[in-house]
Each structure stands twice: as C-alpha cells, then as structure tokens.
Coordinates of N, CA and C and ligand atoms in Angstrom, one line a residue:
X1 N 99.6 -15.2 -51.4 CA 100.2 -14.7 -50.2 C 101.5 -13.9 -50.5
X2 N 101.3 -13.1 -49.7 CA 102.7 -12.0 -49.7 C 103.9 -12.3 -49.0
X3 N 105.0 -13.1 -49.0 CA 105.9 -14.1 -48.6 C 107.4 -12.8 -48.9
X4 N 107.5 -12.4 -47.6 CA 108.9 -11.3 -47.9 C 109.7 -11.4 -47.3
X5 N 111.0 -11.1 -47.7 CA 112.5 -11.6 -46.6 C 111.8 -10.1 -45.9
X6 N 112.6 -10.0 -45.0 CA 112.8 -8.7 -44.5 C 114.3 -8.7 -43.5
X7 N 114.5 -7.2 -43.7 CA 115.7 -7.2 -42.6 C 115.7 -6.8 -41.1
X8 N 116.8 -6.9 -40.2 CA 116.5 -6.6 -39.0 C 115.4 -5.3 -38.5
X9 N 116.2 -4.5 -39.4 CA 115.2 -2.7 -39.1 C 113.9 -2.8 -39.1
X10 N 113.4 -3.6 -40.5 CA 111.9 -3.9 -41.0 C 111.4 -4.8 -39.7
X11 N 112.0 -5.7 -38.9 CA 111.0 -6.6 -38.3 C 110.2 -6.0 -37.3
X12 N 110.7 -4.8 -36.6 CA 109.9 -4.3 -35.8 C 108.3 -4.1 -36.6
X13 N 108.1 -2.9 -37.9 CA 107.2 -2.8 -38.5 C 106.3 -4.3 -38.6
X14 N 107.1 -4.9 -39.5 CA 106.6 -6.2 -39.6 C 105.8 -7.1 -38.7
X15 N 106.7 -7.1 -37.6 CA 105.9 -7.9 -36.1 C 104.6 -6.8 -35.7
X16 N 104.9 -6.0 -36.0 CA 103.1 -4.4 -35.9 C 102.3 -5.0 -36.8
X17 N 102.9 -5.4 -37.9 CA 101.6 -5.4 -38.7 C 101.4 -7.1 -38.5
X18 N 102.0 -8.0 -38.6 CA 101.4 -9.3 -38.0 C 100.2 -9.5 -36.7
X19 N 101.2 -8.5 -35.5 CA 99.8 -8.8 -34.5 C 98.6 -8.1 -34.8
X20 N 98.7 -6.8 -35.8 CA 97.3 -6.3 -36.1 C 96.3 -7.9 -36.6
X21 N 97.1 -8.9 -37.3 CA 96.0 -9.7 -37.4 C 96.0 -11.0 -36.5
X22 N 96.0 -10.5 -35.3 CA 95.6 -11.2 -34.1 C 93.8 -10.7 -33.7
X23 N 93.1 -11.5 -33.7 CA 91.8 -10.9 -32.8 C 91.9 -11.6 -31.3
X24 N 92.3 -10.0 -30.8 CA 91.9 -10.2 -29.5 C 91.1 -9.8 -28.4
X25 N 90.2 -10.7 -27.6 CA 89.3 -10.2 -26.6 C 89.7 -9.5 -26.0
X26 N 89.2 -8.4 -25.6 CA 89.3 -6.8 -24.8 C 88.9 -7.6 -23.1
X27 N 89.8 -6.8 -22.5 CA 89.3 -7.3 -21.0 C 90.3 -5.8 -20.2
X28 N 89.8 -6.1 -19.0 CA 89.8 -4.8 -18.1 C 90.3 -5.6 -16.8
X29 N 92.3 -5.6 -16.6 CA 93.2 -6.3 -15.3 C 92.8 -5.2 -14.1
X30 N 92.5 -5.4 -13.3 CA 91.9 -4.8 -11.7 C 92.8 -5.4 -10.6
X31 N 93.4 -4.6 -9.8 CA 94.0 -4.8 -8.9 C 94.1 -3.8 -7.7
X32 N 94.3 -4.3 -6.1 CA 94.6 -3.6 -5.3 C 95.5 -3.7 -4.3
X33 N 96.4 -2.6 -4.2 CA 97.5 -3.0 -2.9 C 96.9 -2.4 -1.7
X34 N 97.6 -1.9 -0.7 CA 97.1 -1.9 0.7 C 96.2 0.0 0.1
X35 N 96.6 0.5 -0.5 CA 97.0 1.9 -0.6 C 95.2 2.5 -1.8
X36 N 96.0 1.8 -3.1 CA 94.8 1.9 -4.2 C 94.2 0.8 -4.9
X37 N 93.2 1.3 -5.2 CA 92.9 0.1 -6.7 C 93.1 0.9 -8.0
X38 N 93.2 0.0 -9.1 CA 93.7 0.6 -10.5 C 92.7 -0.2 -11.2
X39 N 92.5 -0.2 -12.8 CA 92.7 -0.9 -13.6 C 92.6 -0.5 -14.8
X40 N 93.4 -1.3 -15.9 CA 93.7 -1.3 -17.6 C 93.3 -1.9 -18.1
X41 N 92.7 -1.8 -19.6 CA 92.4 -2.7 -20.8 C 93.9 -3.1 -21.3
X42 N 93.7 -4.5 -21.1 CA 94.7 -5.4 -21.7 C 94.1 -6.5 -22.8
X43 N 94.6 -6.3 -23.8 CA 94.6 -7.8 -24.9 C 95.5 -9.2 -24.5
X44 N 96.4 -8.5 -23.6 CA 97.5 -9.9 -23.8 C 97.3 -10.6 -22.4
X45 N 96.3 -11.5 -22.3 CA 95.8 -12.6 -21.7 C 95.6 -13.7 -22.7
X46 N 96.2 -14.8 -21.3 CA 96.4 -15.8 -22.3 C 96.1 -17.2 -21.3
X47 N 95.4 -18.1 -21.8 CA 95.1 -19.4 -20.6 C 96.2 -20.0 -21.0
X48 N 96.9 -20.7 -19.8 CA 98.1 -21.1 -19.4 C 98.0 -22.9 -19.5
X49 N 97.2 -23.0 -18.2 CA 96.8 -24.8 -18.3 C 96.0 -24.6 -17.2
X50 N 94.8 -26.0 -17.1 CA 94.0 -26.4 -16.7 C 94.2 -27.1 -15.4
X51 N 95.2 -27.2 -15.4 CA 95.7 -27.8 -14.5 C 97.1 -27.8 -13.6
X52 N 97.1 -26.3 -12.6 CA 95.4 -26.4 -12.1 C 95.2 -24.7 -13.3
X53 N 94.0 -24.5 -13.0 CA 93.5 -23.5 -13.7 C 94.2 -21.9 -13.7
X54 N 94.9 -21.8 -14.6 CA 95.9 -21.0 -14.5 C 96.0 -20.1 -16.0
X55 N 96.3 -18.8 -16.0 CA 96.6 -17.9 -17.0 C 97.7 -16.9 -16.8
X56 N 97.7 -16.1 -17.7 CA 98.8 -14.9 -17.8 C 98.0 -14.1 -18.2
X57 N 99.2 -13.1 -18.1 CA 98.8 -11.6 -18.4 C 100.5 -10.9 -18.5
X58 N 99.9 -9.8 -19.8 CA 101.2 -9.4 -19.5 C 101.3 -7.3 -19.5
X59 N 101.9 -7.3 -18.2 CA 101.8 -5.7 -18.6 C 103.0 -5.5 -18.6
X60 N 102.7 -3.5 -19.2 CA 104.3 -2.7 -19.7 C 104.4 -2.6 -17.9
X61 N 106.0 -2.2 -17.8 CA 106.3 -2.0 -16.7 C 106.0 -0.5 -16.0
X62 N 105.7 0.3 -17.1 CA 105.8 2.0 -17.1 C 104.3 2.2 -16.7
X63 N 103.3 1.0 -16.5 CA 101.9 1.5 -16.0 C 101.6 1.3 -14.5
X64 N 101.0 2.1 -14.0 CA 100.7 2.1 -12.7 C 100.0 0.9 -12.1
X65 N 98.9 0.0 -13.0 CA 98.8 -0.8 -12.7 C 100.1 -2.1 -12.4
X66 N 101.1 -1.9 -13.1 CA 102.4 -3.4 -13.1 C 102.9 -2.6 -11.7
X67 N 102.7 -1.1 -10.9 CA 103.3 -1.3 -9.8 C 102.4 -1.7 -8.5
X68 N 101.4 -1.2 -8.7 CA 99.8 -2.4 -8.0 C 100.1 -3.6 -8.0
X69 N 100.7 -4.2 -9.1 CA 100.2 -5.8 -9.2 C 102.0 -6.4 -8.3
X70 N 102.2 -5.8 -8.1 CA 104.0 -5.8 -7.8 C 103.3 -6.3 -6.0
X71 N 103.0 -5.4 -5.5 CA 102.3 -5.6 -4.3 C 101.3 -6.4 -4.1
X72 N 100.5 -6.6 -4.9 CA 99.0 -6.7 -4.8 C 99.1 -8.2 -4.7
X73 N 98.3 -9.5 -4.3 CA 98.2 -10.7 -3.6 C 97.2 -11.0 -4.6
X74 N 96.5 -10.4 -5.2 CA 95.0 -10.9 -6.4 C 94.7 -9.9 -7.7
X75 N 94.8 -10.6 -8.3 CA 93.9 -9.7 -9.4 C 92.7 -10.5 -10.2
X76 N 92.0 -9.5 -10.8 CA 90.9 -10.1 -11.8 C 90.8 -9.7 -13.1
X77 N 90.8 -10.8 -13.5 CA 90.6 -10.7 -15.1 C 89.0 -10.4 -16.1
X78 N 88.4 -9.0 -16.4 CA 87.0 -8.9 -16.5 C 87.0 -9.0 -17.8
X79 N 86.0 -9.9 -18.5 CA 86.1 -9.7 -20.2 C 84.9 -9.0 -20.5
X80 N 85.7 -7.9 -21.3 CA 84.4 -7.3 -22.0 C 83.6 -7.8 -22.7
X81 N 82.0 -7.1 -22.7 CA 81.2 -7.5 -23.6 C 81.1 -6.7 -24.9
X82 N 80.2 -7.1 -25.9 CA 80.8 -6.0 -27.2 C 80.3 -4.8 -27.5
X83 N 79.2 -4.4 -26.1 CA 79.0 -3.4 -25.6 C 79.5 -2.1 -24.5
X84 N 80.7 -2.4 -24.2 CA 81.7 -2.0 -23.4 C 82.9 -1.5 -24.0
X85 N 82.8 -0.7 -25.0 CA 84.0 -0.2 -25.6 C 84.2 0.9 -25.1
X86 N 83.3 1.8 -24.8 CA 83.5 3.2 -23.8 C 84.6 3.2 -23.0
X87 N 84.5 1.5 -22.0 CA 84.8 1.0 -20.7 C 86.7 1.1 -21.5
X88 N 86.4 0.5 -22.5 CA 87.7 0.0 -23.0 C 88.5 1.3 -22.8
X89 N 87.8 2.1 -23.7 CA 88.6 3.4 -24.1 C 89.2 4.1 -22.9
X90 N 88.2 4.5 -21.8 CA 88.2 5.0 -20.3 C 89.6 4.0 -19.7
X91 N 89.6 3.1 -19.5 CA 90.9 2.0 -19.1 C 91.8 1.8 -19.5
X92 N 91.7 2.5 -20.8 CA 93.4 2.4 -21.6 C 94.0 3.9 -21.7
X93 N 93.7 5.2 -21.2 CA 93.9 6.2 -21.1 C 93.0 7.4 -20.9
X94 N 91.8 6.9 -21.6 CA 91.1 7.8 -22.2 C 90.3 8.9 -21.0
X95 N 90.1 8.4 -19.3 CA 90.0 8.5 -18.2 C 91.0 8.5 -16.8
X96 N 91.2 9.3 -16.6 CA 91.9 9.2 -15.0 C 91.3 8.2 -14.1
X97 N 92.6 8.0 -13.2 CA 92.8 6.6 -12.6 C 91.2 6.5 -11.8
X98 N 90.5 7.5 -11.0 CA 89.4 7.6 -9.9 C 88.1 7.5 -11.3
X99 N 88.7 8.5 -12.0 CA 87.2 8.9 -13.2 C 86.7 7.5 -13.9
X100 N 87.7 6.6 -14.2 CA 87.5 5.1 -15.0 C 86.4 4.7 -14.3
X101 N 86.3 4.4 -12.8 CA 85.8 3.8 -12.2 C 83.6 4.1 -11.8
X102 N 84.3 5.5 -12.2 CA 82.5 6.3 -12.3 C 82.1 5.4 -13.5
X103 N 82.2 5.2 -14.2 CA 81.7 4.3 -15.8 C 81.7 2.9 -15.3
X104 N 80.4 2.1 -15.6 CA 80.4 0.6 -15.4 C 79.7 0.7 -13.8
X105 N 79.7 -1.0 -14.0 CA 79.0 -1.3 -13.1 C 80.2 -1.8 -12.0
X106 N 80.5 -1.5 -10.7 CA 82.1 -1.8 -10.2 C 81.5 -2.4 -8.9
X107 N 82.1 -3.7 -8.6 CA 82.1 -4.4 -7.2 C 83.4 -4.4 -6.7
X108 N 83.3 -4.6 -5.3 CA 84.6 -4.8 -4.5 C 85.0 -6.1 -3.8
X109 N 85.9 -6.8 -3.6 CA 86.3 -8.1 -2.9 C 86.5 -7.9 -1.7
X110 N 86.1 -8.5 -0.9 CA 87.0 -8.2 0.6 C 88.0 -7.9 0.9
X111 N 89.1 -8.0 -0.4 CA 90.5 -7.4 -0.9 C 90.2 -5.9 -0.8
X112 N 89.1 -5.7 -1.4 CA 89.0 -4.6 -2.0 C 89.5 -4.2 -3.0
X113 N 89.6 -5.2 -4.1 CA 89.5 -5.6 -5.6 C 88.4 -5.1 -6.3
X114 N 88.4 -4.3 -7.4 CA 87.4 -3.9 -7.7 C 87.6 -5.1 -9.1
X115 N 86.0 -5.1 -9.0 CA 85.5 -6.3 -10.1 C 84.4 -5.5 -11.0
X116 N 83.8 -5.8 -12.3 CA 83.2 -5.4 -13.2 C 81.5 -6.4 -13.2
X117 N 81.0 -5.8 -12.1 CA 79.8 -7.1 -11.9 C 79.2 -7.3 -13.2
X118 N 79.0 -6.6 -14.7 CA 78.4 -6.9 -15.6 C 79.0 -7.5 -16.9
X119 N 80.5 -7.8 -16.7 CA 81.4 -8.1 -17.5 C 81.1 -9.4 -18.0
X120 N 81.7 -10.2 -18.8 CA 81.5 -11.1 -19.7 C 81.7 -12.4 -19.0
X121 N 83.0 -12.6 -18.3 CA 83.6 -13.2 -17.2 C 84.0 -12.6 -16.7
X122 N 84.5 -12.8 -15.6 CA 85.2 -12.5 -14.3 C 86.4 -13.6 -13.8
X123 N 87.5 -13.0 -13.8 CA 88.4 -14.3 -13.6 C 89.2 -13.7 -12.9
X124 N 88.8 -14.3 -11.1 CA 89.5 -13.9 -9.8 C 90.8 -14.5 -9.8
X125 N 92.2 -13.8 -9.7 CA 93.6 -15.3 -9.4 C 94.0 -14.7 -8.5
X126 N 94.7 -15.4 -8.1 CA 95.7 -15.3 -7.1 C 97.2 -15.2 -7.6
X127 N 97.2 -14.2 -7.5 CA 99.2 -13.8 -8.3 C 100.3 -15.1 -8.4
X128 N 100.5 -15.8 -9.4 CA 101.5 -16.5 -9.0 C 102.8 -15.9 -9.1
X129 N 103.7 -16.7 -11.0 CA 105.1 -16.4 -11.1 C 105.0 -14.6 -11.4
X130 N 105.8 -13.7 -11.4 CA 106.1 -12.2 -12.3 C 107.3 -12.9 -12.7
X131 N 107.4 -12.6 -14.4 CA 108.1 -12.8 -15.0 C 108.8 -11.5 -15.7
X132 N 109.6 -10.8 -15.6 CA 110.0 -9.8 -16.4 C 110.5 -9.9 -17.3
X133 N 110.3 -9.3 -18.3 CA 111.1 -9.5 -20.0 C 110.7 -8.4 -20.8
X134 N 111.8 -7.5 -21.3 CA 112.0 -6.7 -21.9 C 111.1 -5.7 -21.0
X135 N 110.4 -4.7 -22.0 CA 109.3 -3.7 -21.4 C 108.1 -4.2 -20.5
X136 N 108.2 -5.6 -20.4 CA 106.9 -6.0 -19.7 C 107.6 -6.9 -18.8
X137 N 106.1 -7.8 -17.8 CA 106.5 -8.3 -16.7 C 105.0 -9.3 -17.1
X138 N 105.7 -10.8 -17.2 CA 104.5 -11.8 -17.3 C 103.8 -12.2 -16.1
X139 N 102.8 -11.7 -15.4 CA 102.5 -12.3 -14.2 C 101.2 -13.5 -14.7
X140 N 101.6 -14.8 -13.9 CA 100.8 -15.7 -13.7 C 99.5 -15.3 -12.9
X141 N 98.8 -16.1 -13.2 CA 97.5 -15.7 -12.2 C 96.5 -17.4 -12.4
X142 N 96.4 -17.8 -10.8 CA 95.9 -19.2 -10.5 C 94.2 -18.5 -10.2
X143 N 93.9 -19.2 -10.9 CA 92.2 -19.3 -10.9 C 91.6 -19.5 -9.7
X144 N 90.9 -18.9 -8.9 CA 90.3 -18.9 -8.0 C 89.1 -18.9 -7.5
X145 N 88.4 -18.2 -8.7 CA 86.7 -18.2 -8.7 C 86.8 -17.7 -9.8
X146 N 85.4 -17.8 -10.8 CA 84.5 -17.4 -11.7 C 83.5 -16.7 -11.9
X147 N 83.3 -15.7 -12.6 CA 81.9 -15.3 -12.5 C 81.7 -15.3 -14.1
X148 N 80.3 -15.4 -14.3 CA 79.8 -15.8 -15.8 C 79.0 -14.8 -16.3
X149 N 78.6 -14.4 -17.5 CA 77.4 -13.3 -17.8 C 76.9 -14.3 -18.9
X150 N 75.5 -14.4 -19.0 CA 75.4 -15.5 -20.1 C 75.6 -15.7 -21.7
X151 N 75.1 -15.0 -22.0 CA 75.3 -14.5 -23.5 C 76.7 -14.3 -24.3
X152 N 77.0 -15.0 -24.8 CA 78.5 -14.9 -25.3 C 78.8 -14.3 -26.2
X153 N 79.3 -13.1 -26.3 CA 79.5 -11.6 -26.9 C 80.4 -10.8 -26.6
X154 N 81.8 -11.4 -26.3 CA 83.3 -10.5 -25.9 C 83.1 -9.4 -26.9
X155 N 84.0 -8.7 -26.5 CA 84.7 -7.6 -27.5 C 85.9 -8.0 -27.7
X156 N 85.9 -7.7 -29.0 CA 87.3 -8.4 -29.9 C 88.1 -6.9 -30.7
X157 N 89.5 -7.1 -30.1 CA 90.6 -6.4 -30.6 C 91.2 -6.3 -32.2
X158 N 91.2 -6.4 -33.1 CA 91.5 -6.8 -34.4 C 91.9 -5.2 -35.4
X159 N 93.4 -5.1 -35.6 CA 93.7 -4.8 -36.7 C 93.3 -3.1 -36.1
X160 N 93.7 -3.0 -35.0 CA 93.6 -1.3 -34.4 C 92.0 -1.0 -34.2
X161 N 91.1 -1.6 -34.5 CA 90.0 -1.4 -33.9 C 89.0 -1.9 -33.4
X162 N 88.1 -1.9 -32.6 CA 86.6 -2.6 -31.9 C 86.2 -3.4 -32.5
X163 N 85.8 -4.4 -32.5 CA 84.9 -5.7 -33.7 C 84.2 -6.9 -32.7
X164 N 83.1 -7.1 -33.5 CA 82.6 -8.3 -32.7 C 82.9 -9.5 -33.5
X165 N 82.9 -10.8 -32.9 CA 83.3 -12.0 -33.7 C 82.0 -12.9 -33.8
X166 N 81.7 -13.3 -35.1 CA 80.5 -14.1 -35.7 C 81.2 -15.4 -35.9
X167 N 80.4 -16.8 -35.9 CA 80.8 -17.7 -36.7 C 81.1 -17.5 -37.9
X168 N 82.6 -18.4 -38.1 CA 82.7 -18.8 -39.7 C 81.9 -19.7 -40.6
X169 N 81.8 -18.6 -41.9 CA 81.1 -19.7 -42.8 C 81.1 -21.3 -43.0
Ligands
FMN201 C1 92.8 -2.8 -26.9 C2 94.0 -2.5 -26.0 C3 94.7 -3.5 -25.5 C4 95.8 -3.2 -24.6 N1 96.5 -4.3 -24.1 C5 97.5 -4.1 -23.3 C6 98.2 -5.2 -22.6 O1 97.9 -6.3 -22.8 N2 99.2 -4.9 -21.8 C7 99.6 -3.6 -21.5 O2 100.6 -3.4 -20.8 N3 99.0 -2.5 -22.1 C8 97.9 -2.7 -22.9 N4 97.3 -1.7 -23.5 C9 97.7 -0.3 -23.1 C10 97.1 0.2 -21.8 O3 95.7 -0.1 -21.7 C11 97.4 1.7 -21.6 O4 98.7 1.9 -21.8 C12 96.9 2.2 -20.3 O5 96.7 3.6 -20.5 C13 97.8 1.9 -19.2 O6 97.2 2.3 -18.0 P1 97.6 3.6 -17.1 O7 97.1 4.7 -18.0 O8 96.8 3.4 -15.9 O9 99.1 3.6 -16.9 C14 96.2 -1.9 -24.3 C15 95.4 -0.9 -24.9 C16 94.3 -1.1 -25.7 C17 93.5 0.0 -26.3

C-alpha cells in the first residue's frame, strides 16, 4: 500500500482520487414545483435509517434541480439499470432540461413528479431536513412508496467511468 503524508494543497487532489475508488450506483433525483419538473444523475445517495425509512441526497446548490427541490414537497429517487447509461449521460448535462425527458420511459405522480417507470427502483420521499454545507445542500427524504424492477443490475459509478458490479470471488 501506498501510505503518504500529504499537505493541505495536495488534499483536495487526494480526496479526487480517493472517491474515484468509491463504486457508486447511478440514479436519476426527479422533482417538481408548482411551475416545472427537472431531473439529474446523482451518485451521492445514501440510506439514512430504517426507521422510519429514510435517505439522503446531496446536491450542488448551482443546479437547477437544488432550486426545484427548495420548493418542491417530494422527490424520487430512480436507480439505474446497467442499461441506462445514455439516460445517465442526458441527466448530467449531456441534454437540455425538456430534451432529458424525450429518452426513457417517464411517468407522472399526481404531484406531477416525473418518475422512471423502468428504472431499477423507484424511491418516492417526502422532503424532510435541507441541510446546507459548503457547495451543497443535504436534503433528507422519508420513504413513502417503492417501486421494484426485478432483476438486480444497477449501474455502478467507479473511478470516472460506467461499470457493472459482479460478485466477489
Ligand atoms: C455519475 C455522476 C454522478 C453525479 N452525482 C452528483 C451528485 O450526487 N450531486 C450533484 O449535485 N451532482 C452530481 N452530478 C453532476 C450533475 O449530474 C450535473 O452537474 C448536472 O448537469 C446538473 O444538472 P443541471 O444540468 O440540470 O443543472 C453527477 C454527475 C455524474 C455524471
């Protein structure tokens, strides 16, 4: 193992290249206020506790989605399958806010939340705490409903690019 002091300057790089070896599930945060719906590919979801059923999320504050979710009463958390990278790309810039939405299969809530009816899961909440810190803003989100796709095949984030995850040897 490669064991290095480093100094203040270096930790930024440093902390870059540590979370490159985070694998993380690709998912697509959806939300609507009275006005529009949005949504981004986010990696940084994270289950909170079970009790009651609760997670996070965390967005930059500079995206149009964190000023949707500012207003917005629900969001949903869709996880990709490891066939959905297009979707990824389209949701993280790659598409305009209306154009994202032509790609995929898109349902609406009586909110008028748009949801990913072929996504991996579907994880409806109800907005709890917004936490702000630094460039981001941690919003809670209370579990509300579920939806399932069967076959367990996320798309996984790892080391700047697309990957799917196999059992270990
Ligand atoms: C794999 C991946 C994961 C991402 N995860 C997050 C995240 O967790 N939070 C965040 O604020 N931005 C994240 N981003 C960046 C946003 O998707 C990107 O900035 C997006 O363009 C913001 O949406 P907007 O164009 O509607 O403002 C991620 C991007 C990629 C490609």
């Amino acid at each position: 193992m490669n064991t290095v002091t480093i100094n203040p300057q270096e930790v930024d790089l440093a902390y870059r290249a540590a979370m490159r070896r985070f694998a993380s599930t690709v998912t697509i945060i959806t939300a609507a206020d009275h006005e529009r719906h949005h949504g981004m590919t986010a990696t940084a979801v994270t289950s909170l506790s079970m009790n009651p059923p609760s997670l996070l999320i965390c967005l930059n504050q500079k995206t149009l989605l964190h000023d949707i979710m500012y207003r917005a009463r629900r969001f949903c958390v869709n996880v990709l399958h490891r066939d959905q990278v297009a979707l990824s790309a389209a949701f993280s810039g790659g598409a305009g806010s209306a154009e994202r939405f032509e790609m995929g299969e898109w349902s609406f809530t009586e909110e008028g939340g748009p949801y990913l009816a072929d996504a991996q899961a579907n994880l409806f909440c109800k907005k709890g705490a917004a936490i702000p810190y630094g460039t981001h803003t941690i919003f809670v989100g209370e579990v509300e409903q579920v939806g399932l796709r069967d076959a367990i095949s996320p798309l996984v984030y790892q080391d700047g690019a697309y990957c799917v995850a196999s059992p270990a040897a």
